[in-house]
Amino acid sequence: MRRLEIQGLTLGYGRRTVLREASLAPLEAGAITALVGPNGAGKSTLLRGLAGLLPARGSVRLDGQEMVGLPLERRARHIAYMPQSLPQGVALTVLETLLGALKASPGGFGASGISARAAAERALALLERLGIAHLALVGLDRLSGGQRQMAGLAQALVRQPEVLLLDEPTSALDLRYQLAVMQLVQALTRERALVTVVVLHDLGLAARFADRLVMLSQGAVRAEGAPEETLTPALLAEVYGVSARVERCSLGHLQVLADDPLPA
Ligand SMILES: Nc1ncnc2c1ncn2[C@@H]1O[C@H](COP(=O)(O)OP(=O)(O)O)[C@@H](O)[C@H]1O
Ligand SMILES: [Mg+2]
């Protein structure tokens, strides 16, 4: 069974340590882990660290294979990462960025991998599935924030990774696309047995779509477990500084209702 094991992971920027000796229960294939926590808690830092974009101490093992210290392109064979903000000023079309991602990936088309035609077919099929096939030939610099986010998601998925890391993939999306994207991420996670980690601000979305939650606070893991174990009024008060209710709606989904900020 595919799994990602994170042990004693320390990450930072230069001399500044942000995440200190974080260890998590193994992340299993076919399951979505939502990474939650207030602004500045270290969510993006953890994701960047898992993607291999920051110097790290500690251990990140995929199926027993150590990822820390592996050259970025070797790691990128297994792990796809979608950043919180996508680079601006890229004039390439959506399709071109997908073909570029495939070309750059080891075993991608070109030297040894799939043909250019197969690559184009794969890219177009993915855009179709994401509901943005009509944007294939549109330049990234002409997309709305939400459309760019969808294009970024396509870029992460097209390489068919084993581990999918998404940093706030729904932050710019309207209600319909938020649900569509999370349903799709869930379906692909199950179908392809991905280890998926998603940073989400919306705790309702997290509760509904995540199998597990990891709650970060000030660079440390404060809680992890099933949504009903981690989304408690006591933890929300401690970590987010709000008085909140956690209730089930008429469909049985957990709802987090933040009532008031607590005095600092
Ligand atoms: N490039 C950077 N250089 C220095 N410090 C950074 C950088 N990016 C983030 N930080 C710091 O790391 C901490 C965690 O940030 P981040 O991981 O982006 O939080 P989150 O995604 O949970 O909002 C913050 O204190 C932030 O100021
Ligand atoms: Mg962030």
Coordinates of C-alpha atoms and ligand atoms in Angstrom, one line a residue:
M1 CA 0.0 0.0 0.0
R2 CA 1.3 3.4 -1.1
R3 CA 2.0 5.8 1.8
L4 CA 3.8 9.0 2.7
E5 CA 5.5 9.1 6.0
I6 CA 6.6 12.4 7.5
Q7 CA 8.9 12.3 10.5
G8 CA 10.8 15.0 12.4
L9 CA 10.5 17.4 9.5
T10 CA 12.1 20.8 10.0
L11 CA 11.6 23.5 7.4
G12 CA 12.4 27.2 7.2
Y13 CA 13.8 30.0 5.2
G14 CA 17.4 30.8 5.6
R15 CA 18.1 30.8 9.3
R16 CA 14.4 31.2 10.2
T17 CA 12.8 27.9 11.2
V18 CA 9.1 27.8 10.5
L19 CA 8.1 24.1 10.9
R20 CA 9.8 22.3 13.8
E21 CA 10.2 18.6 13.9
A22 CA 6.8 17.8 12.5
S23 CA 5.7 14.2 12.5
L24 CA 2.4 12.9 11.1
A25 CA 0.6 9.5 11.1
P26 CA 1.3 8.0 7.7
L27 CA -0.7 9.5 4.8
E28 CA -2.4 6.6 3.0
A29 CA -3.1 6.2 -0.7
G30 CA -6.6 7.0 -1.8
A31 CA -7.2 9.4 1.1
I32 CA -7.3 13.2 1.2
T33 CA -5.6 15.0 4.0
A34 CA -6.7 18.6 4.6
L35 CA -4.1 20.9 6.0
V36 CA -5.8 23.6 8.0
G37 CA -4.7 26.3 10.5
P38 CA -4.7 30.1 10.7
N39 CA -2.6 32.4 8.5
G40 CA 1.1 32.0 9.0
A41 CA 0.7 28.6 10.7
G42 CA 3.1 27.1 8.2
K43 CA 0.7 25.3 5.8
S44 CA 2.3 26.5 2.6
T45 CA 5.8 25.9 4.1
L46 CA 4.9 22.3 4.8
L47 CA 3.6 21.8 1.3
R48 CA 6.7 23.4 -0.3
G49 CA 8.8 21.2 1.9
L50 CA 7.0 18.1 0.8
A51 CA 7.4 19.2 -2.8
G52 CA 11.2 19.5 -2.2
L53 CA 11.3 23.3 -2.8
L54 CA 12.9 24.1 0.6
P55 CA 15.9 22.7 2.4
A56 CA 14.6 20.2 4.9
R57 CA 15.8 18.2 7.9
G58 CA 14.0 15.0 8.9
S59 CA 12.4 12.4 6.8
V60 CA 9.7 12.2 4.1
R61 CA 9.4 8.7 2.8
L62 CA 7.2 7.5 -0.1
D63 CA 6.7 3.8 0.1
G64 CA 9.8 3.6 2.2
Q65 CA 11.9 5.7 -0.3
E66 CA 13.5 8.7 1.3
M67 CA 12.6 11.9 -0.6
V68 CA 14.6 14.4 1.5
G69 CA 17.8 15.0 -0.3
L70 CA 16.6 13.5 -3.6
P71 CA 17.2 15.8 -6.6
L72 CA 14.1 17.9 -7.4
E73 CA 13.5 16.2 -10.8
R74 CA 13.6 12.8 -9.2
R75 CA 11.1 13.9 -6.6
A76 CA 8.9 15.5 -9.2
R77 CA 8.4 12.1 -10.8
H78 CA 6.3 11.2 -7.8
I79 CA 5.0 14.4 -6.4
A80 CA 3.0 17.2 -8.0
Y81 CA 2.6 20.5 -6.3
M82 CA 0.2 23.4 -7.1
P83 CA 1.3 26.6 -5.4
Q84 CA -1.0 29.1 -3.6
S85 CA -0.4 31.7 -6.2
L86 CA 0.4 30.8 -9.7
P87 CA 3.1 32.8 -11.6
Q88 CA 1.9 35.9 -13.3
G89 CA 2.7 37.1 -16.8
V90 CA 2.8 33.8 -18.6
A91 CA 1.6 34.2 -22.1
L92 CA 1.5 30.5 -22.9
T93 CA -1.9 28.9 -23.6
V94 CA -3.3 26.4 -21.1
L95 CA -2.6 23.5 -23.4
E96 CA 1.0 24.6 -24.0
T97 CA 1.6 24.7 -20.2
L98 CA 0.3 21.2 -19.9
L99 CA 2.5 20.0 -22.8
G100 CA 5.4 21.8 -21.2
A101 CA 4.8 20.0 -17.9
L102 CA 4.6 16.7 -19.7
K103 CA 7.8 17.4 -21.6
A104 CA 9.7 18.5 -18.5
S105 CA 8.6 15.4 -16.6
P106 CA 11.1 12.5 -16.7
G107 CA 9.5 9.8 -18.9
G108 CA 7.5 12.5 -20.5
F109 CA 7.1 12.8 -24.2
G110 CA 10.2 13.6 -26.2
A111 CA 13.3 11.5 -25.6
S112 CA 11.9 8.3 -24.1
G113 CA 8.3 8.7 -23.1
I114 CA 4.9 9.0 -24.7
S115 CA 4.5 10.5 -28.2
A116 CA 3.6 14.2 -28.7
R117 CA 0.2 13.0 -29.9
A118 CA -0.5 10.9 -26.8
A119 CA 0.6 13.9 -24.7
A120 CA -1.8 16.2 -26.4
E121 CA -4.6 13.7 -26.1
R122 CA -3.9 13.2 -22.4
A123 CA -3.8 17.0 -21.8
L124 CA -7.1 17.5 -23.7
A125 CA -8.8 14.7 -21.9
L126 CA -7.8 16.2 -18.5
L127 CA -9.1 19.6 -19.5
E128 CA -12.3 18.0 -20.6
R129 CA -12.6 16.3 -17.2
L130 CA -12.0 19.6 -15.4
G131 CA -14.6 21.3 -17.5
I132 CA -12.2 23.8 -19.0
A133 CA -11.6 22.3 -22.5
H134 CA -12.9 25.5 -23.9
L135 CA -9.8 27.3 -22.3
A136 CA -7.2 25.0 -24.0
L137 CA -6.1 27.6 -26.5
V138 CA -6.5 30.7 -24.2
G139 CA -3.4 32.4 -22.9
L140 CA -2.9 32.1 -19.1
D141 CA -2.6 35.9 -18.9
R142 CA -6.2 36.1 -20.1
L143 CA -7.8 33.9 -17.5
S144 CA -9.7 35.0 -14.5
G145 CA -8.3 34.1 -11.1
G146 CA -10.6 31.0 -10.9
Q147 CA -9.8 29.9 -14.4
R148 CA -6.1 30.2 -13.6
Q149 CA -6.6 28.1 -10.6
M150 CA -8.3 25.4 -12.7
A151 CA -5.4 25.6 -15.2
G152 CA -2.9 25.2 -12.3
L153 CA -4.8 22.1 -11.1
A154 CA -4.6 20.7 -14.6
Q155 CA -0.8 21.3 -14.6
A156 CA -0.4 19.4 -11.3
L157 CA -2.6 16.5 -12.5
V158 CA -1.3 16.0 -16.0
R159 CA 1.9 14.4 -14.9
Q160 CA -0.1 11.7 -13.2
P161 CA 1.7 11.9 -9.9
E162 CA 1.4 9.6 -6.9
V163 CA 1.4 12.4 -4.4
L164 CA -0.8 15.5 -5.1
L165 CA -0.1 18.6 -3.1
L166 CA -2.6 21.5 -3.6
D167 CA -2.2 24.8 -1.8
E168 CA -5.7 26.5 -1.4
P169 CA -6.9 25.2 -4.8
T170 CA -10.4 26.6 -4.2
S171 CA -9.6 30.1 -2.9
A172 CA -10.5 31.9 -6.1
L173 CA -13.3 29.6 -7.2
D174 CA -17.1 30.3 -7.1
L175 CA -19.3 28.0 -5.2
R176 CA -20.0 25.6 -8.0
Y177 CA -16.4 25.2 -9.0
Q178 CA -15.3 24.8 -5.4
L179 CA -17.5 21.7 -5.2
A180 CA -16.7 20.5 -8.6
V181 CA -12.9 20.7 -8.0
M182 CA -13.1 19.0 -4.6
Q183 CA -15.3 16.2 -6.0
L184 CA -12.9 15.8 -8.8
V185 CA -9.9 15.7 -6.5
Q186 CA -11.7 13.2 -4.4
A187 CA -12.6 11.0 -7.4
L188 CA -9.0 11.1 -8.8
T189 CA -7.5 10.4 -5.3
R190 CA -9.6 7.3 -5.1
E191 CA -9.3 6.1 -8.7
R192 CA -5.5 6.6 -9.0
A193 CA -4.8 5.8 -5.3
L194 CA -3.1 9.2 -4.8
V195 CA -1.8 10.5 -1.6
T196 CA -3.5 13.9 -1.6
V197 CA -2.7 16.8 0.7
V198 CA -4.9 20.0 0.3
V199 CA -4.5 23.2 2.1
L200 CA -8.1 24.5 2.7
H201 CA -9.3 27.6 4.5
D202 CA -12.9 26.6 4.4
L203 CA -13.3 24.2 7.3
G204 CA -16.7 23.1 5.9
L205 CA -15.1 22.0 2.7
A206 CA -12.3 20.3 4.6
A207 CA -14.8 18.5 6.8
R208 CA -16.8 17.3 3.9
F209 CA -14.0 16.2 1.5
A210 CA -11.1 15.2 3.7
D211 CA -10.6 11.8 5.2
R212 CA -8.2 13.3 7.7
L213 CA -7.4 16.8 9.0
V214 CA -4.0 18.1 10.1
M215 CA -4.3 21.3 12.1
L216 CA -1.2 23.4 12.2
S217 CA -0.6 26.2 14.7
Q218 CA 2.6 28.3 14.8
G219 CA 4.7 25.8 12.9
A220 CA 3.6 22.8 14.8
V221 CA 1.0 20.0 14.4
R222 CA -1.6 20.8 17.0
A223 CA -4.1 18.1 16.1
E224 CA -4.6 15.4 13.5
G225 CA -7.4 12.9 12.9
A226 CA -10.9 12.6 11.5
P227 CA -12.7 15.8 10.9
E228 CA -15.0 15.3 13.9
E229 CA -12.0 14.7 16.1
T230 CA -10.1 17.8 15.0
L231 CA -12.9 20.3 14.4
T232 CA -13.9 20.9 18.0
P233 CA -14.9 24.1 19.7
A234 CA -12.0 23.8 22.1
L235 CA -9.4 23.4 19.3
L236 CA -11.0 26.1 17.2
A237 CA -10.8 28.5 20.2
E238 CA -7.2 27.6 20.9
V239 CA -5.8 27.5 17.4
Y240 CA -8.0 30.1 15.6
G241 CA -8.9 32.3 18.6
V242 CA -12.7 32.1 17.9
S243 CA -15.6 30.9 19.8
A244 CA -17.3 28.5 17.4
R245 CA -20.0 25.9 17.2
V246 CA -19.6 22.7 15.3
E247 CA -23.0 21.3 14.2
R248 CA -24.3 18.8 11.6
C249 CA -26.5 20.1 8.9
S250 CA -29.7 18.4 7.7
L251 CA -27.5 16.3 5.3
G252 CA -25.2 15.3 8.2
H253 CA -22.2 17.3 7.0
L254 CA -20.2 19.0 9.7
Q255 CA -20.6 22.8 9.8
V256 CA -18.2 25.1 11.6
L257 CA -19.9 28.3 12.7
A258 CA -17.5 30.9 14.0
D259 CA -19.4 33.3 16.3
D260 CA -16.9 35.7 17.8
P261 CA -13.2 36.4 17.9
L262 CA -11.9 35.7 21.4
P263 CA -9.9 38.3 23.2
A264 CA -6.2 38.0 22.2
Ligands
LIG1 N1 9.7 33.1 1.6 C1 9.7 33.3 2.9 N2 10.7 33.8 3.5 C2 10.7 34.0 4.9 N3 9.6 33.7 5.7 C3 8.6 33.2 5.1 C4 8.5 32.9 3.6 N4 7.3 32.4 3.3 C5 6.7 32.3 4.5 N5 7.4 32.7 5.5 C6 7.0 32.8 7.0 O1 6.7 31.4 7.4 C7 5.6 31.4 8.2 C8 4.6 30.5 7.7 O2 4.1 30.9 6.4 P1 3.2 30.0 5.5 O3 3.7 28.7 5.4 O4 3.1 30.8 4.2 O5 1.8 30.1 6.3 P2 0.4 29.6 5.9 O6 0.4 29.0 4.5 O7 -0.1 28.7 6.9 O8 -0.5 30.9 5.9 C9 5.1 32.9 8.3 O9 5.5 33.4 9.5 C10 5.7 33.5 7.1 O10 6.0 34.9 7.4
MG2 MG -0.4 29.6 2.7

